[in-house]
CSV table of C-alpha atoms in Angstrom, one decimal:
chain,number,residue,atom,x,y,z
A,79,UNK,CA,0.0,0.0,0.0
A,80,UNK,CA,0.9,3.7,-1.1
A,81,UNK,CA,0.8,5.8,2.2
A,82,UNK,CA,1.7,9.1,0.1
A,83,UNK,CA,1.6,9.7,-3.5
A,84,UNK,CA,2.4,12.9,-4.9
A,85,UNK,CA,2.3,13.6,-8.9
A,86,UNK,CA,4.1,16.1,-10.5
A,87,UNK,CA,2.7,18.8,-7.5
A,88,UNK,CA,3.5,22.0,-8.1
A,89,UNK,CA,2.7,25.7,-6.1
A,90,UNK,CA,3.2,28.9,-6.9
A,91,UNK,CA,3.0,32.2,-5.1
A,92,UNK,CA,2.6,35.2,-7.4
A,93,UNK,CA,5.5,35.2,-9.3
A,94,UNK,CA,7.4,32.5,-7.5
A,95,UNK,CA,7.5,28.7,-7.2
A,96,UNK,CA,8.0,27.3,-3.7
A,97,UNK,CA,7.9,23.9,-5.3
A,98,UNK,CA,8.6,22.4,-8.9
A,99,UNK,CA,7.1,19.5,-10.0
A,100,UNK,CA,8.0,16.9,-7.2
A,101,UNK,CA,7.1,13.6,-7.8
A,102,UNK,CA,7.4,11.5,-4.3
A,103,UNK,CA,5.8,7.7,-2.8
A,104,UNK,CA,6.2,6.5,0.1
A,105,UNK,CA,4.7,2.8,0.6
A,106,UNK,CA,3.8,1.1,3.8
A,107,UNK,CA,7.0,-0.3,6.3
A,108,UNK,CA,9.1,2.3,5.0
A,109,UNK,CA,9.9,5.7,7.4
A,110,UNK,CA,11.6,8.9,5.3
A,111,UNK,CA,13.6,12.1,6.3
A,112,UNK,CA,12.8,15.2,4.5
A,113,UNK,CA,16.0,17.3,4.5
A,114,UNK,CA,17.1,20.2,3.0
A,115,UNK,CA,18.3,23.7,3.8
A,116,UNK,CA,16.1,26.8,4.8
A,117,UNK,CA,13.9,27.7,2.9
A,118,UNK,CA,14.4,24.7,0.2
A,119,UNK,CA,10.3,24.0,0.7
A,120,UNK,CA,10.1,20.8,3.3
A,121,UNK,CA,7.4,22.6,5.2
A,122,UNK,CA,5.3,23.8,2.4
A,123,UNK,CA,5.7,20.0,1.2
A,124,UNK,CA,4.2,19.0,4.6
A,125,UNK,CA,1.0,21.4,4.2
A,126,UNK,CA,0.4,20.3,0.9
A,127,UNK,CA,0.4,16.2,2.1
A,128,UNK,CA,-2.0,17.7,5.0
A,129,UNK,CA,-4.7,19.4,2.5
A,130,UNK,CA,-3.0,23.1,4.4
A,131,UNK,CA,-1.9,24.7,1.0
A,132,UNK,CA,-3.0,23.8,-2.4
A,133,UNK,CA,-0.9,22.4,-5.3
A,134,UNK,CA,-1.1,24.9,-8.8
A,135,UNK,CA,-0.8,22.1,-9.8
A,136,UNK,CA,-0.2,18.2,-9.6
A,137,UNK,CA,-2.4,15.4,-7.8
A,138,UNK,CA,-1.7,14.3,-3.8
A,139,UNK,CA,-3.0,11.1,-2.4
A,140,UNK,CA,-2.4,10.5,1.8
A,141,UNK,CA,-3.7,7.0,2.9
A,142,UNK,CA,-5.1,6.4,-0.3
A,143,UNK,CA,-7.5,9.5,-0.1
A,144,UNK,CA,-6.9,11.4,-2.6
A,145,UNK,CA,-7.1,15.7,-2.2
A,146,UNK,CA,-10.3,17.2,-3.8
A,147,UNK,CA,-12.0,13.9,-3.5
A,148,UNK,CA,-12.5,13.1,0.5
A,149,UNK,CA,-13.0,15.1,3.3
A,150,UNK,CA,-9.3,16.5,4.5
A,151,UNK,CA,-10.4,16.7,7.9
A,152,UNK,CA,-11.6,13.4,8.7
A,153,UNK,CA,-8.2,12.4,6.7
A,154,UNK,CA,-6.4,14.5,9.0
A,155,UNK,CA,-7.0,12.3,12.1
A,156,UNK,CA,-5.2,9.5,10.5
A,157,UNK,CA,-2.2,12.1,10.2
A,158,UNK,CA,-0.1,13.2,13.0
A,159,UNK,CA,2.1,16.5,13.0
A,160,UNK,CA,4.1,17.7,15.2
A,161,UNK,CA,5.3,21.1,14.6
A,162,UNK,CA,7.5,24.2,16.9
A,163,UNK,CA,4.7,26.1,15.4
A,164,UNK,CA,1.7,24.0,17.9
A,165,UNK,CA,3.7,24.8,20.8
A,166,UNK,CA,2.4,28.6,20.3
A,167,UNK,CA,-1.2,27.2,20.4
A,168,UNK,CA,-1.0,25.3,23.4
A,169,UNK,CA,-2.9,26.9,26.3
A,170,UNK,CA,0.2,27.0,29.1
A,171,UNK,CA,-1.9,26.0,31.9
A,172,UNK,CA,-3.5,23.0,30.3
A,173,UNK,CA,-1.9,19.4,31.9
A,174,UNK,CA,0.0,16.9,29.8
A,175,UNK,CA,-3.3,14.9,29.8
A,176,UNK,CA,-5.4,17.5,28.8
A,177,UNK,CA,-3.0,18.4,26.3
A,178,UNK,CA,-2.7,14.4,24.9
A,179,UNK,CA,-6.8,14.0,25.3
A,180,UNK,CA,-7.4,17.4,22.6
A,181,UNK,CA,-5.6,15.2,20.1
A,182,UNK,CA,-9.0,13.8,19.5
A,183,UNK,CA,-10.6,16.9,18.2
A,184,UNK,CA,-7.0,18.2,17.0
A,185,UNK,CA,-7.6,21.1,19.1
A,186,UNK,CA,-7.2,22.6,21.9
A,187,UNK,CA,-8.4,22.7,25.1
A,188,UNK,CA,-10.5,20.2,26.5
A,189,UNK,CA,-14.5,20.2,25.8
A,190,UNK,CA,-15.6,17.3,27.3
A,191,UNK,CA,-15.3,14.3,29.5
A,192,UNK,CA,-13.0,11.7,28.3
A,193,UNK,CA,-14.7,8.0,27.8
A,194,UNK,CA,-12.5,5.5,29.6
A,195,UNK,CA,-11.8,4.0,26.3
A,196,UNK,CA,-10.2,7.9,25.1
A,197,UNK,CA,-8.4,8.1,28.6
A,198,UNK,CA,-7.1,4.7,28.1
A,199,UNK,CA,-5.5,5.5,24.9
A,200,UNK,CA,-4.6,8.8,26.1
A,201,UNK,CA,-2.1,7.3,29.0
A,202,UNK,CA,-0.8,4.1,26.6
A,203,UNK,CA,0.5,7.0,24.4
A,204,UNK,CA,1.9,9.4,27.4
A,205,UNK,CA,3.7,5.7,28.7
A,206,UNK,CA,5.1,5.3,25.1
A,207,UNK,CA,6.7,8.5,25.9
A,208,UNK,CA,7.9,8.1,28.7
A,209,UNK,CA,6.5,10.8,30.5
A,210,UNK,CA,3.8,9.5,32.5
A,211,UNK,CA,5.4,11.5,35.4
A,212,UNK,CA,4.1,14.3,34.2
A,213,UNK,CA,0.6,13.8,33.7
A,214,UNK,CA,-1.0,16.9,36.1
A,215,UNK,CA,2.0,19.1,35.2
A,216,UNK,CA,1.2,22.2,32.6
A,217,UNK,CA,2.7,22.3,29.5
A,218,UNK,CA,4.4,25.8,31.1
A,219,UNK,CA,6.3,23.6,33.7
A,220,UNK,CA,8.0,21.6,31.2
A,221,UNK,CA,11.4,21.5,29.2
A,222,UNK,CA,11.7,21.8,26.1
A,223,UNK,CA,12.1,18.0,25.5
A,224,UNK,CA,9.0,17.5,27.6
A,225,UNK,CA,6.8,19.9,25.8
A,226,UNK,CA,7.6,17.9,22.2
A,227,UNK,CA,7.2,14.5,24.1
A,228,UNK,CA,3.7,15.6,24.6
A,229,UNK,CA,2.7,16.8,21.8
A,230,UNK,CA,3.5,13.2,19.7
A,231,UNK,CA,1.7,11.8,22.6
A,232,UNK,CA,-0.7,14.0,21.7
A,233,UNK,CA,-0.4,13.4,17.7
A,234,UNK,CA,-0.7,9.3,18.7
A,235,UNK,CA,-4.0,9.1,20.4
A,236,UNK,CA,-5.9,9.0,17.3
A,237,UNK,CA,-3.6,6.3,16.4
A,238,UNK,CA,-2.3,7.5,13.0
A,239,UNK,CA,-1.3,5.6,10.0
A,240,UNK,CA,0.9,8.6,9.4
A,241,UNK,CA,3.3,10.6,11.7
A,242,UNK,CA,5.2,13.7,10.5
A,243,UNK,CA,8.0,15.0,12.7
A,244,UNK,CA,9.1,19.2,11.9
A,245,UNK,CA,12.1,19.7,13.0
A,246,UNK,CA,10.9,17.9,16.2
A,247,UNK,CA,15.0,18.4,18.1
A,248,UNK,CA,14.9,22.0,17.2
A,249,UNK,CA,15.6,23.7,20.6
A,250,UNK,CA,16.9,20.7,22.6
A,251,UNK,CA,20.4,20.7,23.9
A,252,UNK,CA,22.6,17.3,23.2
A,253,UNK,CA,21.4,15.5,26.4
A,254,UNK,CA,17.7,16.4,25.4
A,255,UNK,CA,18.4,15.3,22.0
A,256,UNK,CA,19.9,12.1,22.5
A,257,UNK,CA,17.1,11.2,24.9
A,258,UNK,CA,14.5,12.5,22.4
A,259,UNK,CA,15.9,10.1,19.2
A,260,UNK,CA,15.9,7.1,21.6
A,261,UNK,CA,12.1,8.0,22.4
A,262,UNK,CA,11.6,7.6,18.8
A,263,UNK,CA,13.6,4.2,17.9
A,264,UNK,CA,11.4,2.6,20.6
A,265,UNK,CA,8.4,4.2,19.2
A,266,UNK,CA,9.6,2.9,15.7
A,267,UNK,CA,9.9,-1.1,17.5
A,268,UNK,CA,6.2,-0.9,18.9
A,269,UNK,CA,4.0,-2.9,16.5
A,270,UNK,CA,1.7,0.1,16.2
A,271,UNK,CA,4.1,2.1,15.2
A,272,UNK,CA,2.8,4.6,11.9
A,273,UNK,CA,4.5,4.9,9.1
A,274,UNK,CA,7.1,7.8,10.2
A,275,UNK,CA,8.2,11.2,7.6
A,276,UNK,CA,11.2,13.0,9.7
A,277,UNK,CA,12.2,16.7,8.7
A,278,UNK,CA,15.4,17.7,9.6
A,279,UNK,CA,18.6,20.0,8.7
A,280,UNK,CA,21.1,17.9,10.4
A,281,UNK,CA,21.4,14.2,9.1
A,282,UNK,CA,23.1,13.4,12.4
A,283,UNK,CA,19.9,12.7,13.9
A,284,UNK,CA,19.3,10.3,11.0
A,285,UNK,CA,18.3,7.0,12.7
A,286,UNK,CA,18.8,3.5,11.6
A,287,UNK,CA,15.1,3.1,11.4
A,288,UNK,CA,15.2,5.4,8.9
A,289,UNK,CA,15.2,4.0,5.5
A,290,UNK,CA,14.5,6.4,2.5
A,291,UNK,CA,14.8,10.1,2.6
A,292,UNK,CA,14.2,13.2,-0.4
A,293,UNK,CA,16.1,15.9,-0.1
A,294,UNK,CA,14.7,19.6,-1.6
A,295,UNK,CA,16.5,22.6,-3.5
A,296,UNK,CA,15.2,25.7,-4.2
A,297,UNK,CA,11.2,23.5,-4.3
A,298,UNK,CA,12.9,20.8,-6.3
A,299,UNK,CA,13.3,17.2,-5.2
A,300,UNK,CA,17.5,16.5,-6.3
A,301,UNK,CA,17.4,13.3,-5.3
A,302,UNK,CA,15.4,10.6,-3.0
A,303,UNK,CA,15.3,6.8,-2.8
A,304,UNK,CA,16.8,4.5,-0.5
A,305,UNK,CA,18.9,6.0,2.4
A,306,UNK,CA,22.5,5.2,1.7
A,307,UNK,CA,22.1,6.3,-2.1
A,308,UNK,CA,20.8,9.7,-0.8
A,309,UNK,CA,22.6,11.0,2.0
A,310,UNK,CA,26.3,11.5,0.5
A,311,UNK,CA,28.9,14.0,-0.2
A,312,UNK,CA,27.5,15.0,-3.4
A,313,UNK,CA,23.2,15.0,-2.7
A,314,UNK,CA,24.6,17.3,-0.4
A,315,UNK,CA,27.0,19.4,-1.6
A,316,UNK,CA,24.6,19.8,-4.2
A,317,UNK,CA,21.7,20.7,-1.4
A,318,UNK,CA,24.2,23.2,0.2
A,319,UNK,CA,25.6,24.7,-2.9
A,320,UNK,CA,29.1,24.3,-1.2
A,321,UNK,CA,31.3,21.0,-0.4
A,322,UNK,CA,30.9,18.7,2.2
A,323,UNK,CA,32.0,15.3,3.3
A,324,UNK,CA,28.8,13.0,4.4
A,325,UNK,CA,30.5,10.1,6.9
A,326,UNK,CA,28.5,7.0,8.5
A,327,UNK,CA,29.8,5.1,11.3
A,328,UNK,CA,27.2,2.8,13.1
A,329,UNK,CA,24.2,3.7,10.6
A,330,UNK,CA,25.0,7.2,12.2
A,331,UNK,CA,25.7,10.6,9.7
A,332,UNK,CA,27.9,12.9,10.1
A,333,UNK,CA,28.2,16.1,7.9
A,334,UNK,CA,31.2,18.2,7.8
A,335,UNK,CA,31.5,21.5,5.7
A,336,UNK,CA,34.7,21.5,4.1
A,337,UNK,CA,36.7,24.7,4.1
């Protein structure tokens, strides 16, 4: 099964094109990075694959629901994404619970009492993330680390087919980091796991688990496919318009600009 197929999907804005005619599928057991430098389009990608922004042109199916022919926001429960931009929305004195439990609307704030069935579902996904610790804390109270544990707590309750991670380390220090990538690899082994798309800058938070990834230019896919035929010294001295040396060591990345 297809879990994204995008067709020749091109936007413009005005007189300029944020993205040029990317053609990208991503079938079931497989988990991607997006990479790519500022301003190369990864986000506007993500909003297009989420029905947020409309193609010029091109055809997008997510799930095998294709745009313009289901309703995008029943589709968007099957989708999880976790942004820096949802922390902004997040009411400060709202608990971790509270917080997990508006997944079901996907928004929030809290409108009604939770079945036992949603608050069930609501503490197997808090566990996956290890913070169950923090259940009657507010989202104020917590680190940075915390607050984006939460949120793909919160992203999971619906239990999506699809989870999409934006820059989800932005912000957190090494510790924080390291901590935050091992949350994921076990999130990756559970048999629910969804089918993962992780956006990055820095392919040293490339995990193993990771096993295709498209990389963006100027709105323009320069080259995707299998992992170990996309991240290398040329995709990415190509991506950076100046040379670098890709390394891996341990199914680990390492990018180094070259002087």
């Amino acid at each position: 099964m297809n879990v994204i197929e995008v067709e020749a999907v091109t936007l413009r804005r005005g007189e300029r094109t944020i993205l040029r005619d990317i053609d990208w599928t991503i079938q079931a057991g497989q988990h991607w990075a997006l990479l790519g430098a500022n301003g190369s389009g990864k986000t506007t990608l993500l909003k297009v694959l989420c029905g947020y922004e409309w193609p010029t042109s091109g055809e997008v199916a997510v799930l095998q629901k294709r745009h313009g022919e289901t309703d995008l926001r029943r589709l968007r429960r099957s989708i999880g994404w976790v942004s820096n931009v949802l922390e902004t929305q997040v009411p400060p004195q709202d608990s971790v619970l509270d917080i997990v439990a508006s997944g079901f609307d996907s928004s929030f704030g809290l409108y009604e009492e939770l079945s036992e069935a949603q608050l069930r579902l609501c503490r197997e996904s808090i566990d996956l993330l290890s913070i169950a610790s923090l259940e009657s804390q507010t989202f104020a109270t917590l680190s940075q680390g915390e607050r984006k544990r939460t949120l793909i707590a919160r992203s999971l309750v619906n239990q999506p087919a699809l989870l999409v991670l934006d820059e989800s380390c932005a912000g957190l220090d090494p510790a924080s980091r390291s901590a935050f990538l091992k949350d994921l690899d076990d999130l990756v082994r559970s048999p629910e796991s969804p089918t993962l798309v992780f956006v990055t800058h820095h392919i040293e938070e490339i995990r193993p688990w990771v096993t295709h990834a498209l990389v963006l230019k100027n709105g323009r896919a320069i080259a995707k496919g299998a992992i170990e035929s996309v991240v290398t010294s040329e995709v990415f001295s190509e991506a950076y318009a100046r040379e670098c040396t890709v390394t891996r060591d341990r199914g680990l990345y390492l990018l180094t600009l070259n002087s």
